[in-house]
mmCIF file of C-alpha atoms in Angstrom:
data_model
loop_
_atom_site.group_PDB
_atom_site.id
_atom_site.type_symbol
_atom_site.label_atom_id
_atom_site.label_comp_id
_atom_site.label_asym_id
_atom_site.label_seq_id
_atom_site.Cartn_x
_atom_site.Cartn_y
_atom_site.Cartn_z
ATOM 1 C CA UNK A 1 0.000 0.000 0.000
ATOM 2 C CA UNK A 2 3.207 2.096 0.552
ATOM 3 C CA UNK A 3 2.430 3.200 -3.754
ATOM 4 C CA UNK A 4 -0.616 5.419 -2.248
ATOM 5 C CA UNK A 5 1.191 7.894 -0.396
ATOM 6 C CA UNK A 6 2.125 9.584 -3.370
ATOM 7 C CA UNK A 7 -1.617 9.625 -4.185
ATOM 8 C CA UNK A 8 -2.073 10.806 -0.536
ATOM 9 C CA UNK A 9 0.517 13.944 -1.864
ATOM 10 C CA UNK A 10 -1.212 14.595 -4.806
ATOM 11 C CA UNK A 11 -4.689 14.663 -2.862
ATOM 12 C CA UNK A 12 -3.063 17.364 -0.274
ATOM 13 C CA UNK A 13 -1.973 19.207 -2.773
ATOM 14 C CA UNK A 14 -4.872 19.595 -4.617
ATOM 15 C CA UNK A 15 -7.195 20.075 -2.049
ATOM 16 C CA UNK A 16 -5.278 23.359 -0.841
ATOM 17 C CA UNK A 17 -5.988 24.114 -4.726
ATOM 18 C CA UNK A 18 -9.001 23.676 -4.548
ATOM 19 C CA UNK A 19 -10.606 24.943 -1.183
ATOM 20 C CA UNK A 20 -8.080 27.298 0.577
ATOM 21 C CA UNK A 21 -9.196 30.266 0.942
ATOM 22 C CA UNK A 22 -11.930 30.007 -1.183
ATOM 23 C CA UNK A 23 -15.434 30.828 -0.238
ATOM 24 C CA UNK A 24 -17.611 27.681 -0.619
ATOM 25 C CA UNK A 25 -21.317 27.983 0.205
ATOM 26 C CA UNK A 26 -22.542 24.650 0.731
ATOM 27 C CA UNK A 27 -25.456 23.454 -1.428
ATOM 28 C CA UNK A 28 -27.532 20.408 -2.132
ATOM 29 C CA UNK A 29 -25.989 16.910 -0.690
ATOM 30 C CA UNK A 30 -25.967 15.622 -4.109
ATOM 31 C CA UNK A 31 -24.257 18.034 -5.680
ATOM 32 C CA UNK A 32 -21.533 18.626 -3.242
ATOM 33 C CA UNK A 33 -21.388 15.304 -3.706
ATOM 34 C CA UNK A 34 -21.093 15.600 -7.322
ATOM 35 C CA UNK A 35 -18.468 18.107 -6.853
ATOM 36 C CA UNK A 36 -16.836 15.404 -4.543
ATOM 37 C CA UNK A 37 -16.655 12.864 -6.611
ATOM 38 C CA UNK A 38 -15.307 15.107 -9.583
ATOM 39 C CA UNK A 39 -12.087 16.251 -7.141
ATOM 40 C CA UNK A 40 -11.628 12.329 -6.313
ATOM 41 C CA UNK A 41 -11.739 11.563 -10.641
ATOM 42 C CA UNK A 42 -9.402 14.347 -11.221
ATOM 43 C CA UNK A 43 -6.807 13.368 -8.577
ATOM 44 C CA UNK A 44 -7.165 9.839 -9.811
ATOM 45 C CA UNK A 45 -6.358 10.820 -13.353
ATOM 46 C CA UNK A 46 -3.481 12.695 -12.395
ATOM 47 C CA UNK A 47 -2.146 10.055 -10.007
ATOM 48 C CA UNK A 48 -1.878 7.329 -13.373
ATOM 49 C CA UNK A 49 0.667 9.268 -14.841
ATOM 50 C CA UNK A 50 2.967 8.698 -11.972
ATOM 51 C CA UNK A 51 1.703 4.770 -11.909
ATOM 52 C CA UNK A 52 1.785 4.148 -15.482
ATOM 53 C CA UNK A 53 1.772 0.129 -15.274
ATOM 54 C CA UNK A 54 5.617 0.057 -15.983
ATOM 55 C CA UNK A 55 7.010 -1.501 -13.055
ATOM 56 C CA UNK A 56 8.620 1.073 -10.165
ATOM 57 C CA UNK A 57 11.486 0.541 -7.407
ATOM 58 C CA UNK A 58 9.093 0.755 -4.926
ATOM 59 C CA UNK A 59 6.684 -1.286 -4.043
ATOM 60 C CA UNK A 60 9.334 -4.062 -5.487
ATOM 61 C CA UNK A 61 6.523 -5.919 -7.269
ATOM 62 C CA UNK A 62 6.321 -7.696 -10.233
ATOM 63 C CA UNK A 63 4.609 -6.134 -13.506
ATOM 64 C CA UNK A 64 1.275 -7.420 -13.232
ATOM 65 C CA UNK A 65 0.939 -5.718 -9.787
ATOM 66 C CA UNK A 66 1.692 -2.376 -11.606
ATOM 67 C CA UNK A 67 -0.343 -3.179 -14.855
ATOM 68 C CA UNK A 68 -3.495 -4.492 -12.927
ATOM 69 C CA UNK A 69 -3.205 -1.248 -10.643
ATOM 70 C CA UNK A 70 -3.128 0.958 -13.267
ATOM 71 C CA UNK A 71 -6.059 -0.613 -15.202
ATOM 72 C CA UNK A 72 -8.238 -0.650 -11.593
ATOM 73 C CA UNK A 73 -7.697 2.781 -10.944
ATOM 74 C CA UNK A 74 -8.451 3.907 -14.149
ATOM 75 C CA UNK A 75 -11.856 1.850 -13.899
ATOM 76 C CA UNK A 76 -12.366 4.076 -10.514
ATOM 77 C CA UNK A 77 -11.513 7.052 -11.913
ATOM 78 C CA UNK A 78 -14.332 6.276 -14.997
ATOM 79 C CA UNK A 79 -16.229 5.418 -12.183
ATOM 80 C CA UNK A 80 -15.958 8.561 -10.239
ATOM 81 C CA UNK A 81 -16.584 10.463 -13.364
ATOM 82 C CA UNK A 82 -19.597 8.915 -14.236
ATOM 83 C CA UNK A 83 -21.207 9.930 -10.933
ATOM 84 C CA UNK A 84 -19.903 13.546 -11.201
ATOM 85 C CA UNK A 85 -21.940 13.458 -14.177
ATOM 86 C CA UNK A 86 -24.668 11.515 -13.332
ATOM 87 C CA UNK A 87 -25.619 13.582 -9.600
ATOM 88 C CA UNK A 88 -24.728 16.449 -11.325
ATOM 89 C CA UNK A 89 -27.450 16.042 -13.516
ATOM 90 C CA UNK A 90 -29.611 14.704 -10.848
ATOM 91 C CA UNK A 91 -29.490 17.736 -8.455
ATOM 92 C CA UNK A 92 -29.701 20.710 -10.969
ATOM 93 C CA UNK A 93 -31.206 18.611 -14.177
ATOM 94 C CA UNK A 94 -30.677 22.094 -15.977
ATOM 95 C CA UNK A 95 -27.240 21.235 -16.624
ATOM 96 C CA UNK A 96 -27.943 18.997 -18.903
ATOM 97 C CA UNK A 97 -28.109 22.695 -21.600
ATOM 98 C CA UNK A 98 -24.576 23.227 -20.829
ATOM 99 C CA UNK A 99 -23.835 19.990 -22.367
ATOM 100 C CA UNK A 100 -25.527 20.825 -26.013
ATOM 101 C CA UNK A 101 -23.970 21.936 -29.038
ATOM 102 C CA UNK A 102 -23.019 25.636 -28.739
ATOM 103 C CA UNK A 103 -22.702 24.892 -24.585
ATOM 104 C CA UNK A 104 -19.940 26.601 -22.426
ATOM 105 C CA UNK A 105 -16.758 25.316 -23.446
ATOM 106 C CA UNK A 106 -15.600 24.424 -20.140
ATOM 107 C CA UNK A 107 -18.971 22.272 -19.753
ATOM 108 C CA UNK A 108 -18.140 20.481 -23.962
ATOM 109 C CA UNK A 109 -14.622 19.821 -22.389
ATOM 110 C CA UNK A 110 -16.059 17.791 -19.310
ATOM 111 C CA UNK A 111 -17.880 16.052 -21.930
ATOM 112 C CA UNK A 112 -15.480 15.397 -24.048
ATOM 113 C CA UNK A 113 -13.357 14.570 -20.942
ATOM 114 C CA UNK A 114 -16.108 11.885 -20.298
ATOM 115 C CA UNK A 115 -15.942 9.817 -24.268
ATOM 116 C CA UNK A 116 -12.344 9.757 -23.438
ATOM 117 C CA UNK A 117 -12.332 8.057 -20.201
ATOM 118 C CA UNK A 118 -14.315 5.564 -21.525
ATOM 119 C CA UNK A 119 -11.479 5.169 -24.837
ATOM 120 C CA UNK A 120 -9.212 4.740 -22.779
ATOM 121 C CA UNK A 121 -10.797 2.398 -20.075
ATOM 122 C CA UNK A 122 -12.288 -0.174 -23.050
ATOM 123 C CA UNK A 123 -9.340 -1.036 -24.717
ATOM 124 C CA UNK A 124 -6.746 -1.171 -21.612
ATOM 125 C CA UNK A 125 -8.087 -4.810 -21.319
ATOM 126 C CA UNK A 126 -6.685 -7.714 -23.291
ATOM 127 C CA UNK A 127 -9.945 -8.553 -25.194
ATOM 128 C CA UNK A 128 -10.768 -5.567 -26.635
ATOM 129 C CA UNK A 129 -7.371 -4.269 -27.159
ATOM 130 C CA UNK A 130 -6.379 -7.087 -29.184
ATOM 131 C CA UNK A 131 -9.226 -6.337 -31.537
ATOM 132 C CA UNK A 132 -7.840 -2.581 -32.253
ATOM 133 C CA UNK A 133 -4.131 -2.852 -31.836
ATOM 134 C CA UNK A 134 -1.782 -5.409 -33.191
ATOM 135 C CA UNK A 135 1.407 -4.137 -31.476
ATOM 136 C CA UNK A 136 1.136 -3.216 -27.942
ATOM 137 C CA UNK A 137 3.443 -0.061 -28.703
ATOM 138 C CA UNK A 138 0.804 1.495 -30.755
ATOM 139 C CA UNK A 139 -1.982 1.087 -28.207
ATOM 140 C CA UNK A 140 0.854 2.817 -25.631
ATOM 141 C CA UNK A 141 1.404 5.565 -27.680
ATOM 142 C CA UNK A 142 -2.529 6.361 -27.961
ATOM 143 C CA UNK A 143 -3.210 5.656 -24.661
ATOM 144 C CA UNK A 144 -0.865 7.561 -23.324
ATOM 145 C CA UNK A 145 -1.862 10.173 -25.855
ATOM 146 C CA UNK A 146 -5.199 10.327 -25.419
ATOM 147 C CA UNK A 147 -4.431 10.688 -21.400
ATOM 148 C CA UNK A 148 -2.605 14.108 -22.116
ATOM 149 C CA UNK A 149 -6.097 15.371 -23.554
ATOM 150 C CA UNK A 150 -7.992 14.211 -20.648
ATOM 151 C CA UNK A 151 -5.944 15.594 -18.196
ATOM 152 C CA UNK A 152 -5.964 18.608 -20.225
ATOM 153 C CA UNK A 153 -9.668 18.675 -21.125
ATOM 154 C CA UNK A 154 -10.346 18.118 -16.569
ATOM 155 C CA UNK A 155 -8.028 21.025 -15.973
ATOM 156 C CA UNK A 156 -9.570 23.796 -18.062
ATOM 157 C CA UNK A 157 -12.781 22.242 -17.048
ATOM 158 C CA UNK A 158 -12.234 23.034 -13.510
ATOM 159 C CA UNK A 159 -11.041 26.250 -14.632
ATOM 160 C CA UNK A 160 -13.361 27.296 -16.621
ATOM 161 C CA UNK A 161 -15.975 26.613 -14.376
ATOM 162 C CA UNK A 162 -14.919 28.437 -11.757
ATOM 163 C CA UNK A 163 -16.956 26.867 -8.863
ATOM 164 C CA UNK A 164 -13.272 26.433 -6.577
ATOM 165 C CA UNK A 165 -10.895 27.554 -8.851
ATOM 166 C CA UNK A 166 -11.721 30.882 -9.217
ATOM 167 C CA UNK A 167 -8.273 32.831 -8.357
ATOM 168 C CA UNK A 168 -5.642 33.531 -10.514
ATOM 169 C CA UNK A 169 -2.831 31.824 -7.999
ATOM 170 C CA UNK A 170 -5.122 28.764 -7.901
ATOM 171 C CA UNK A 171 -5.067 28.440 -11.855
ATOM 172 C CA UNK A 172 -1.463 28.892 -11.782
ATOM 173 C CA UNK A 173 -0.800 26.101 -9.153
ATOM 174 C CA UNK A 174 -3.331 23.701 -10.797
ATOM 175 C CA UNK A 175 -1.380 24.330 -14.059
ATOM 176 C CA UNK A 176 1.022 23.452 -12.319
ATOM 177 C CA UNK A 177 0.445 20.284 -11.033
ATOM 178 C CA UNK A 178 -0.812 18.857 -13.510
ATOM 179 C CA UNK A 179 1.841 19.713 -15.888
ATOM 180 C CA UNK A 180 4.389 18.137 -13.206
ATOM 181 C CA UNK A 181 2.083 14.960 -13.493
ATOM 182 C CA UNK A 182 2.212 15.063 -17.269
ATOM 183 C CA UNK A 183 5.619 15.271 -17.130
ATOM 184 C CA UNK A 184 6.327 12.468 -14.951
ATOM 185 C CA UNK A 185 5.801 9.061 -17.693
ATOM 186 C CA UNK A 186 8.319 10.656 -20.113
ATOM 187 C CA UNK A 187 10.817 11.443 -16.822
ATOM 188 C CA UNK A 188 10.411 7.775 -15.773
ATOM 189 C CA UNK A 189 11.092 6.572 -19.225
ATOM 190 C CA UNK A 190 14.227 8.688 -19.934
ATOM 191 C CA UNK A 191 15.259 9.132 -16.289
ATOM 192 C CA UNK A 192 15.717 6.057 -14.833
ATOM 193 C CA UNK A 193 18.041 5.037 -11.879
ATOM 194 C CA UNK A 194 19.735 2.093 -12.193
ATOM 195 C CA UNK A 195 17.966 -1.539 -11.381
ATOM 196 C CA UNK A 196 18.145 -2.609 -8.038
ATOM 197 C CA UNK A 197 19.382 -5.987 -6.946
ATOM 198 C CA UNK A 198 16.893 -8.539 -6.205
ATOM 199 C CA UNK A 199 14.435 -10.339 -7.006
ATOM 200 C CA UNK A 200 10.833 -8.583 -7.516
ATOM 201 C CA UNK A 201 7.731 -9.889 -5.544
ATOM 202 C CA UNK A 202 5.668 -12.207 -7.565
ATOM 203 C CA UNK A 203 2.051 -13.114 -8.106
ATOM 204 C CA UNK A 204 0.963 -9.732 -6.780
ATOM 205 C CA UNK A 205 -1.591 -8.689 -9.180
ATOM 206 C CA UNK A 206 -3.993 -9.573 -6.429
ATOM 207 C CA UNK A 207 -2.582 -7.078 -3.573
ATOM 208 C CA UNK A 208 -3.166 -4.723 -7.027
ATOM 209 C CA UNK A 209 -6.704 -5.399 -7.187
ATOM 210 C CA UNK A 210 -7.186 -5.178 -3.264
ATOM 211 C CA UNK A 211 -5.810 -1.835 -3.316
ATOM 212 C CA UNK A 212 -7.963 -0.525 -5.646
ATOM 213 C CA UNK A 213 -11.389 -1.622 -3.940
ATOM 214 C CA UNK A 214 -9.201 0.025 -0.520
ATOM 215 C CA UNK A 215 -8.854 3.567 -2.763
ATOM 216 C CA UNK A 216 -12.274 3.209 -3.965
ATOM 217 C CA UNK A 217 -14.152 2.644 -1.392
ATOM 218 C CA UNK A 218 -12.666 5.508 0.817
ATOM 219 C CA UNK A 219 -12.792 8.101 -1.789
ATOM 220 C CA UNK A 220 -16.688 6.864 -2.246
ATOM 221 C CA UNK A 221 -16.588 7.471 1.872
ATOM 222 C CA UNK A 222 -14.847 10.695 1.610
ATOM 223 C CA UNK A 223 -17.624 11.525 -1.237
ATOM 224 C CA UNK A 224 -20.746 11.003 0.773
ATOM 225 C CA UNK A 225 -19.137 12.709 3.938
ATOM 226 C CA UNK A 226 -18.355 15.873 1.867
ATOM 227 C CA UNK A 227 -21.943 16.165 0.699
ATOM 228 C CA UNK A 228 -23.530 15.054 3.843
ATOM 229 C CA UNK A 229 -21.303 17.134 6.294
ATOM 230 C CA UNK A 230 -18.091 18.887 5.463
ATOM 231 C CA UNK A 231 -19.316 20.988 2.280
ATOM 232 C CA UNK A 232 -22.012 22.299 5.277
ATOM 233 C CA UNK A 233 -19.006 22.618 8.026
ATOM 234 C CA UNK A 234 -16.590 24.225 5.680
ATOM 235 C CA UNK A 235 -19.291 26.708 4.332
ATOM 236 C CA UNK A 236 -18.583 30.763 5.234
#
């Protein structure tokens, strides 16, 4: 579990981006929880580009740990994203205009943010990837492409929206961050320090998949207590 304290970080970091100092009048349940669960998608996202599915130093795992992990979290983060959507929709069905033709672009971007978690989730397993790509270096070279835009599509759609990102200093530091995150496949590929001696835990794939269920299922916690309590505690 020692491979979530760097998601722990990233959480920290962008929860001071996102609610110090910042005036947040608490609303409906569900759509605090909305708002919730679009925080917990967004630091997902960001945290796969530090766990890419190549193997790292540390935990000293095999591959399949860091594959299945990456795959799982990615499912969570769809998952998250889908209920942004979904109770956003539910508490103030009026949003729904924002995602038409001719809509705020912030609001098409969230959309579009949407499609692509779900083109990237679909093919990262076997079956369907097989079907698309024949070499597994073209299918890492879209996927990782198609990652950039989502990343980049979530940012300017927290940005744009303005609900708590609003100040200049917190569009700087989200910029930020999430280029940092961007950056951080192409500085494990080209950076690396040298292998370690050893050999590498095996037949972990299932402490992967345990781990994921553990991140889910406290961020879907941490969700339900935001809307329920804290957005109403941490309101001016």
């Amino acid at each position: 579990m020692i491979i979530l304290l760097p998601l722990l970080v990233l959480c920290g970091l962008l929860v001071s981006v996102f609610f110090i100092g910042a005036d947040l009048p608490a609303n409906d349940p569900s759509w605090d929880g909305a708002m919730a669960c679009g925080f917990v998608a967004y630091v997902l996202v960001a945290f796969l580009f530090f766990l890419t599915g190549r193997p790292l130093r540390v935990p000293f795992n095999d591959g399949k740990f860091f594959t299945v992990a990456h795959r799982l979290l990615g499912c969570v983060a769809g998952g998250f994203i889908v209920l942004h959507v979904g109770l956003s929709l539910w508490a103030e069905p009026l949003t729904g205009r924002y995602l038409l033709p001719g809509g705020p672009g912030y609001m098409l971007a969230g959309l579009a943010g949407l499609l692509l978690a779900a083109l990237l989730i679909g093919p990262s397993f076997h079956a369907v990837r097989g079907r698309i790509w024949r070499k597994a270096t073209r299918f890492r070279q879209a996927h990782g492409l198609m990652a950039l835009i989502l990343l980049g599509m979530a940012s300017f759609h927290v940005t744009g929206a303005r609900l708590h990102v609003r100040a200049r200093e917190q569009m700087i530091a989200l910029s930020v961050i999430a280029a940092f995150c961007a950056a951080l496949p192409w500085v494990g590929r080209y950076g690396r320090l040298p292998r370690p001696a050893g050999h590498r835990r095996r037949h972990t794939a299932p402490v992967a998949v345990r781990m994921a269920m553990v991140a889910g299922g406290v961020s879907l916690g941490a969700c339900v207590l935001y809307g329920v309590r804290l957005s109403q505690w941490l309101a001016p």
